Tab-separated table of C-alpha atoms in Angstrom:
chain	number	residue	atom	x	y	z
X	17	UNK	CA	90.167	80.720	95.895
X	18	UNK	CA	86.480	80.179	95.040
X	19	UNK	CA	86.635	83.678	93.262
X	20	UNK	CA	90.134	82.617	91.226
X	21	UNK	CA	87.989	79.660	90.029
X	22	UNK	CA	84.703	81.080	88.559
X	23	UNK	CA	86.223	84.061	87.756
X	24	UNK	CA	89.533	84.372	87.165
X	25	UNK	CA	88.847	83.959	83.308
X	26	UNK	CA	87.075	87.643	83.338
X	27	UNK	CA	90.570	88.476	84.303
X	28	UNK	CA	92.344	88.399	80.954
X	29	UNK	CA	90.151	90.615	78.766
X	30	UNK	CA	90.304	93.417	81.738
X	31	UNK	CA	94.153	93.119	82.045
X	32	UNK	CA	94.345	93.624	78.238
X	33	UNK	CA	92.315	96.520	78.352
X	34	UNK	CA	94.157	97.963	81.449
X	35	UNK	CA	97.729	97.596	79.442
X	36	UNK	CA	95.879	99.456	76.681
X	37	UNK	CA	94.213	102.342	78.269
X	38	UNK	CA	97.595	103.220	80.533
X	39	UNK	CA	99.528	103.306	77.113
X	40	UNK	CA	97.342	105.229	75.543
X	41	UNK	CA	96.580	107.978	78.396
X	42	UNK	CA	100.503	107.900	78.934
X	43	UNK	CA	100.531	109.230	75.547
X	44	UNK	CA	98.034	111.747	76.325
X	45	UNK	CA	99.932	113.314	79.105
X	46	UNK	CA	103.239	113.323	77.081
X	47	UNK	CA	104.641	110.032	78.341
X	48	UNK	CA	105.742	111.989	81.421
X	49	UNK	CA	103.950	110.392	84.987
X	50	UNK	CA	103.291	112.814	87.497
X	51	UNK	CA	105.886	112.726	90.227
X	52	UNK	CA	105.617	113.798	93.920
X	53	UNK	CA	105.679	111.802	97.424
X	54	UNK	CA	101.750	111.056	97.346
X	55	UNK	CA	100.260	110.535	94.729
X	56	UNK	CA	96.131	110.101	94.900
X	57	UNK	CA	93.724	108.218	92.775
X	58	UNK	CA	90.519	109.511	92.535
X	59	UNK	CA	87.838	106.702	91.324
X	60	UNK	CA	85.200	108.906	89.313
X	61	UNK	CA	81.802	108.124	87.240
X	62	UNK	CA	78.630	110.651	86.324
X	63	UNK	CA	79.152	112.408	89.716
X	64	UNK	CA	80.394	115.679	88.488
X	65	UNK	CA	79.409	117.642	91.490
X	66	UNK	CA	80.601	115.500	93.799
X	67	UNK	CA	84.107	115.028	92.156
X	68	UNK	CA	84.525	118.551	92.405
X	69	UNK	CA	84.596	118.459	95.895
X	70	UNK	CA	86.405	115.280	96.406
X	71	UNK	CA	89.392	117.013	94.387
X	72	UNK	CA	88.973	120.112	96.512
X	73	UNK	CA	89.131	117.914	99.673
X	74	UNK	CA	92.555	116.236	98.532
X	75	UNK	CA	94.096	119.693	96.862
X	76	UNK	CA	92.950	121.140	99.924
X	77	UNK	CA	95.399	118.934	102.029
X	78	UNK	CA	98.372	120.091	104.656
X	79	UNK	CA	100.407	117.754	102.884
X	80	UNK	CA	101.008	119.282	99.973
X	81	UNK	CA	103.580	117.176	98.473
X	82	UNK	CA	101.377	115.193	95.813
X	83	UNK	CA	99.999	114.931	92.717
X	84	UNK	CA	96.216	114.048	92.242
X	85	UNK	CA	94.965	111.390	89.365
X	86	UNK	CA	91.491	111.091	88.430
X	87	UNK	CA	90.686	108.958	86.419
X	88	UNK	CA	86.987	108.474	84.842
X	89	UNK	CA	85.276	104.858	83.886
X	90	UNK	CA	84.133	106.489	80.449
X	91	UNK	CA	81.383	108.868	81.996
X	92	UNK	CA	83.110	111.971	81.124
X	93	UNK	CA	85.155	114.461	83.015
X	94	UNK	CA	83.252	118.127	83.993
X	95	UNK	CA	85.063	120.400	81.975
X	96	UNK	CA	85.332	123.125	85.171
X	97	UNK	CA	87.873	120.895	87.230
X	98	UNK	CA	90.236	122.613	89.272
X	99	UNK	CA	93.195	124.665	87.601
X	100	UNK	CA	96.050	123.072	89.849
X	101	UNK	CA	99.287	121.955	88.673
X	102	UNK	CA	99.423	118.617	90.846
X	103	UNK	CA	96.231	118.053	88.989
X	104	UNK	CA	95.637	115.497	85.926
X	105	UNK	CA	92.624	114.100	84.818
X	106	UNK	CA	91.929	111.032	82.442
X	107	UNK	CA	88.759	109.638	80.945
X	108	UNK	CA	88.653	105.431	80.034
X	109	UNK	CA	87.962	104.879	76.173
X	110	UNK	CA	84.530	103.330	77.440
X	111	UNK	CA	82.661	102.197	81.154
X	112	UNK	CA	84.676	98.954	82.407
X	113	UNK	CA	82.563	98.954	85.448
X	114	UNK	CA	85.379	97.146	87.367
X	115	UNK	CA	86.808	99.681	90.021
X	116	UNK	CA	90.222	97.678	90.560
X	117	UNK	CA	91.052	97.960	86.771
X	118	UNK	CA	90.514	101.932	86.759
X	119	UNK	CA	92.440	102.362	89.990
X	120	UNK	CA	95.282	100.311	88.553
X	121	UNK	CA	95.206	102.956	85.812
X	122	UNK	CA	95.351	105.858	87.901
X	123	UNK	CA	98.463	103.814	89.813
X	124	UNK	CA	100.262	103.243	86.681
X	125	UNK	CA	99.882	106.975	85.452
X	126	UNK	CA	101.740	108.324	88.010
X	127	UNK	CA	105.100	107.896	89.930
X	128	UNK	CA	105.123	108.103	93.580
X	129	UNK	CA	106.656	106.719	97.099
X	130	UNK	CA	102.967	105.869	98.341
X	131	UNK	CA	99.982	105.828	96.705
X	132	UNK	CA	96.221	107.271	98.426
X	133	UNK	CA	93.118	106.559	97.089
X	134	UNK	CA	89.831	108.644	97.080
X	135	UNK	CA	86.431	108.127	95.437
X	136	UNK	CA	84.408	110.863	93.807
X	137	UNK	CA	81.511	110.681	96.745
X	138	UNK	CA	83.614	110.869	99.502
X	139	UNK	CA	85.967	113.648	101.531
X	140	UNK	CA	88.988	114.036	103.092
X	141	UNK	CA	89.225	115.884	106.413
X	142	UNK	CA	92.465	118.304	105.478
X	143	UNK	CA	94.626	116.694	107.530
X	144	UNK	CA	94.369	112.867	106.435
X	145	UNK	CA	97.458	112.551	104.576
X	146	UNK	CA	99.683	114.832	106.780
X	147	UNK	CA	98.510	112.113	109.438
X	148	UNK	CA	99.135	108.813	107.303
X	149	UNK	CA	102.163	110.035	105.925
X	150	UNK	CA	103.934	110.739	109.284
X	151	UNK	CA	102.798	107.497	110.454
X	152	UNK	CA	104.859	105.882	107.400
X	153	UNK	CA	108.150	107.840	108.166
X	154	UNK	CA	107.843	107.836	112.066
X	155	UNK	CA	110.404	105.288	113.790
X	156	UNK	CA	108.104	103.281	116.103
X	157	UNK	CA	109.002	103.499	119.645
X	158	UNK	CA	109.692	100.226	120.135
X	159	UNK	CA	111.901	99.246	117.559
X	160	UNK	CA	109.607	97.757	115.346
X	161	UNK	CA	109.544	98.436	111.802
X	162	UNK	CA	107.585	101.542	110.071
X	163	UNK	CA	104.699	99.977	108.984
X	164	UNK	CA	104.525	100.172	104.691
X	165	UNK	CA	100.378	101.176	104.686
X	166	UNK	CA	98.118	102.890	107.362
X	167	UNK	CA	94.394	103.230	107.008
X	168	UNK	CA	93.215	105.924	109.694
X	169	UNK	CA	89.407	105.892	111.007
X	170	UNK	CA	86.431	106.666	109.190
X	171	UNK	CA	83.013	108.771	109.735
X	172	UNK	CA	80.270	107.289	107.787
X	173	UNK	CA	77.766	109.335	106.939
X	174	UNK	CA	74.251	109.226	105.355
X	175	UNK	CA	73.212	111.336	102.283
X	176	UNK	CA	71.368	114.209	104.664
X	177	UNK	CA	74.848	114.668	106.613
X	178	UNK	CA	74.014	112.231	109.977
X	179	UNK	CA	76.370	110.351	111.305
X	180	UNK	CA	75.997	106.641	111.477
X	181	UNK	CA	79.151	105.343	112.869
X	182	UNK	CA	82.680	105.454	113.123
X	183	UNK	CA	84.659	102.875	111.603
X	184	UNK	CA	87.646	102.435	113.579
X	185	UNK	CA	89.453	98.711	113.643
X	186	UNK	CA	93.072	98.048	114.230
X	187	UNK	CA	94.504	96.098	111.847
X	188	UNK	CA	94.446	92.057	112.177
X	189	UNK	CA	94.939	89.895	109.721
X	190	UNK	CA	93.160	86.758	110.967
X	191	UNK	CA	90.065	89.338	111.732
X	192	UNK	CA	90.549	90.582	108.007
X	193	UNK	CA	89.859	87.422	106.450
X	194	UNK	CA	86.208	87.490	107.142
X	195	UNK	CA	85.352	90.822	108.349
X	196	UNK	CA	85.207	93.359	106.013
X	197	UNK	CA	86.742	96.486	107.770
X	198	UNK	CA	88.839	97.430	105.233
X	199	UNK	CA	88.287	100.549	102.700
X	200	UNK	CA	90.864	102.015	100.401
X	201	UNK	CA	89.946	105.686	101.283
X	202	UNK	CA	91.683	106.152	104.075
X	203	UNK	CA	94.873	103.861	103.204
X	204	UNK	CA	98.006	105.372	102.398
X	205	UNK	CA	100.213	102.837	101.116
X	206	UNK	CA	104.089	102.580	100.423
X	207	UNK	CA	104.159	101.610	96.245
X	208	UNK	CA	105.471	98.478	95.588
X	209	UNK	CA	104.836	95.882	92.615
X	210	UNK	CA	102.219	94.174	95.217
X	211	UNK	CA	99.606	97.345	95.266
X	212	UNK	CA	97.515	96.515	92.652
X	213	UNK	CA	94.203	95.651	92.050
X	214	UNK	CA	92.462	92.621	91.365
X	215	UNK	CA	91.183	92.588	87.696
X	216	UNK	CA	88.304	89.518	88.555
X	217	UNK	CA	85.017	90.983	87.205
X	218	UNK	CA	82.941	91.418	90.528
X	219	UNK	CA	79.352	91.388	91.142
X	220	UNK	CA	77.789	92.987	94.137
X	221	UNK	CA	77.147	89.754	95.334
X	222	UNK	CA	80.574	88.601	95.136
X	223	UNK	CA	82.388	88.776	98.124
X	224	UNK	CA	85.614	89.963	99.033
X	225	UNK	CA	85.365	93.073	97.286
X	226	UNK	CA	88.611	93.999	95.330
X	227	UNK	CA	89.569	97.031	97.875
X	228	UNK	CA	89.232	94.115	100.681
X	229	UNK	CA	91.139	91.398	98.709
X	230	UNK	CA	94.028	93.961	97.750
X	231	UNK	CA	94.613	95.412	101.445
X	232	UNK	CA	94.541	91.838	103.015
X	233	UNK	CA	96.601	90.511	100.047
X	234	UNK	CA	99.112	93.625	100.600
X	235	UNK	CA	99.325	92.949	104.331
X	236	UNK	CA	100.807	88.429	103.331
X	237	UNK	CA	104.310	90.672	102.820
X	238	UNK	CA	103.848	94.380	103.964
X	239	UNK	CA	102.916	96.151	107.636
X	240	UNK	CA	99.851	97.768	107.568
X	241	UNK	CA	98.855	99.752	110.587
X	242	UNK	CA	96.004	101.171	111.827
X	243	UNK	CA	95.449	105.057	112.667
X	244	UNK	CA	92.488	105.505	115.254
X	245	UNK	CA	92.083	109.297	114.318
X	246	UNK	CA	89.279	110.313	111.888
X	247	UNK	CA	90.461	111.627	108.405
X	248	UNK	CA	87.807	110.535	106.201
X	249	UNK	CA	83.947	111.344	105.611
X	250	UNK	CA	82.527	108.388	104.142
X	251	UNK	CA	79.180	108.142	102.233
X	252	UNK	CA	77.005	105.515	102.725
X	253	UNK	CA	75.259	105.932	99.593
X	254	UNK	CA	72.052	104.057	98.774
X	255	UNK	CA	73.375	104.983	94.965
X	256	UNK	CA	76.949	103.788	94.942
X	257	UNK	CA	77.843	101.933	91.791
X	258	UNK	CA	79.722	100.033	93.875
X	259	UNK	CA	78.324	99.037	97.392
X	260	UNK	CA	75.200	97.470	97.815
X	261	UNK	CA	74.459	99.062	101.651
X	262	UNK	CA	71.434	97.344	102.039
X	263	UNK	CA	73.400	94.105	102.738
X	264	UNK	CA	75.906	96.485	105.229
């Protein structure tokens, strides 16, 4: 609520810009989206190297029903990406520096039951969406419903390769509202109108993040479930544009 007060004006401009750049990059893949179960997201900005093997890690899944997005915020895309036919790759007209507004992007330029999501510094293990996605069609044993989103566990890891942890939480939505366990890496979500991004202009300081806000927001009408097997390398990064890990 705080956030929706002070902020919520930065809102506008960014939504504007989001309609903008979606119809203008759906131009620039011939108005078609790209179509398949899964379709992934792939947050990207000056890392070339690293991009390269983020897209190998998510072309390089079991599952091989899905079509991978990347979309840049204005950096520039390496001109040596992959030649894969699942793969499409769009650059922002300029750097919004708002990581909610570019995934929305990537969301919007493709077509898809679920929707994955995988930044440029971090890996998939090859069988993370085989895992989430059979998760999302399994019929749980006791009746209950399939859950819409799972989020399977996490290895963090430092820039020389050491493992620091394992993040590994089951999913509680009283726990979520001040304990920031939540990453969109290893979620796997079922698309509906509700998986978007917040478009609030966040500082580092600003707390929830938008990857925290939209998962907990998600969960007020959709079942998200937790996956305790580790599918994702994580980077803690002491250079993320994104994370300031000396307050983690």
């Amino acid at each position: 609520m705080r956030n929706k007060v002070l902020l919520s004006h930065t809102a506008v401009p960014l939504r504007r810009f989001e309609d903008a750049e979606v119809a203008r990059l759906a131009g620039a893949l011939d108005g078609s989206r790209p179509r398949a179960t899964v379709a992934t997201v792939i947050l990207t900005y000056r890392r070339p190297h690293d991009l390269r093997r983020a897209i190998d890690s998510a072309l390089g899944q079991t599952f091989r029903d899905q079509v991978v997005m990347v979309v840049d915020d204005g950096g520039g895309l390496p001109g040596d990406l992959p030649d894969d036919p699942r793969l499409s790759a769009v650059s922002l007209s300029r750097n919004i520096g708002v990581a909610g507004v570019s995934r929305n992007v990537g969301i919007r330029l493709t077509a898809s039951d679920y929707v994955a999501f995988l930044d440029d510094d971090n890996l998939w293990h090859p069988g993370h969406l085989e895992t989430a996605v059979s998760r999302l069609r399994e019929d749980p044993a006791d009746g209950a419903p399939r859950p819409d989103a799972v989020y399977t566990a996490m290895r963090r890891v430092t820039p020389d390769g050491t493992l620091r942890d394992i993040l590994s939480v089951p999913f509680d939505r009283s726990a979520a509202r001040n304990n920031s366990f939540l990453d969109p890496n290893p979620l796997v979500a079922r698309r509906t109108p509700e998986l978007h991004f917040s478009r609030i202009r966040r500082g580092k300081e600003v707390a929830p993040r938008e990857d925290w806000e939209m998962i907990f927001r998600y969960s007020r009408r959709h079942r998200v479930e937790h996956v305790p097997v580790p599918t994702v390398d994580y980077l803690v990064n002491p250079d993320s544009y994104w994370t300031s890990w000396e307050q983690n």
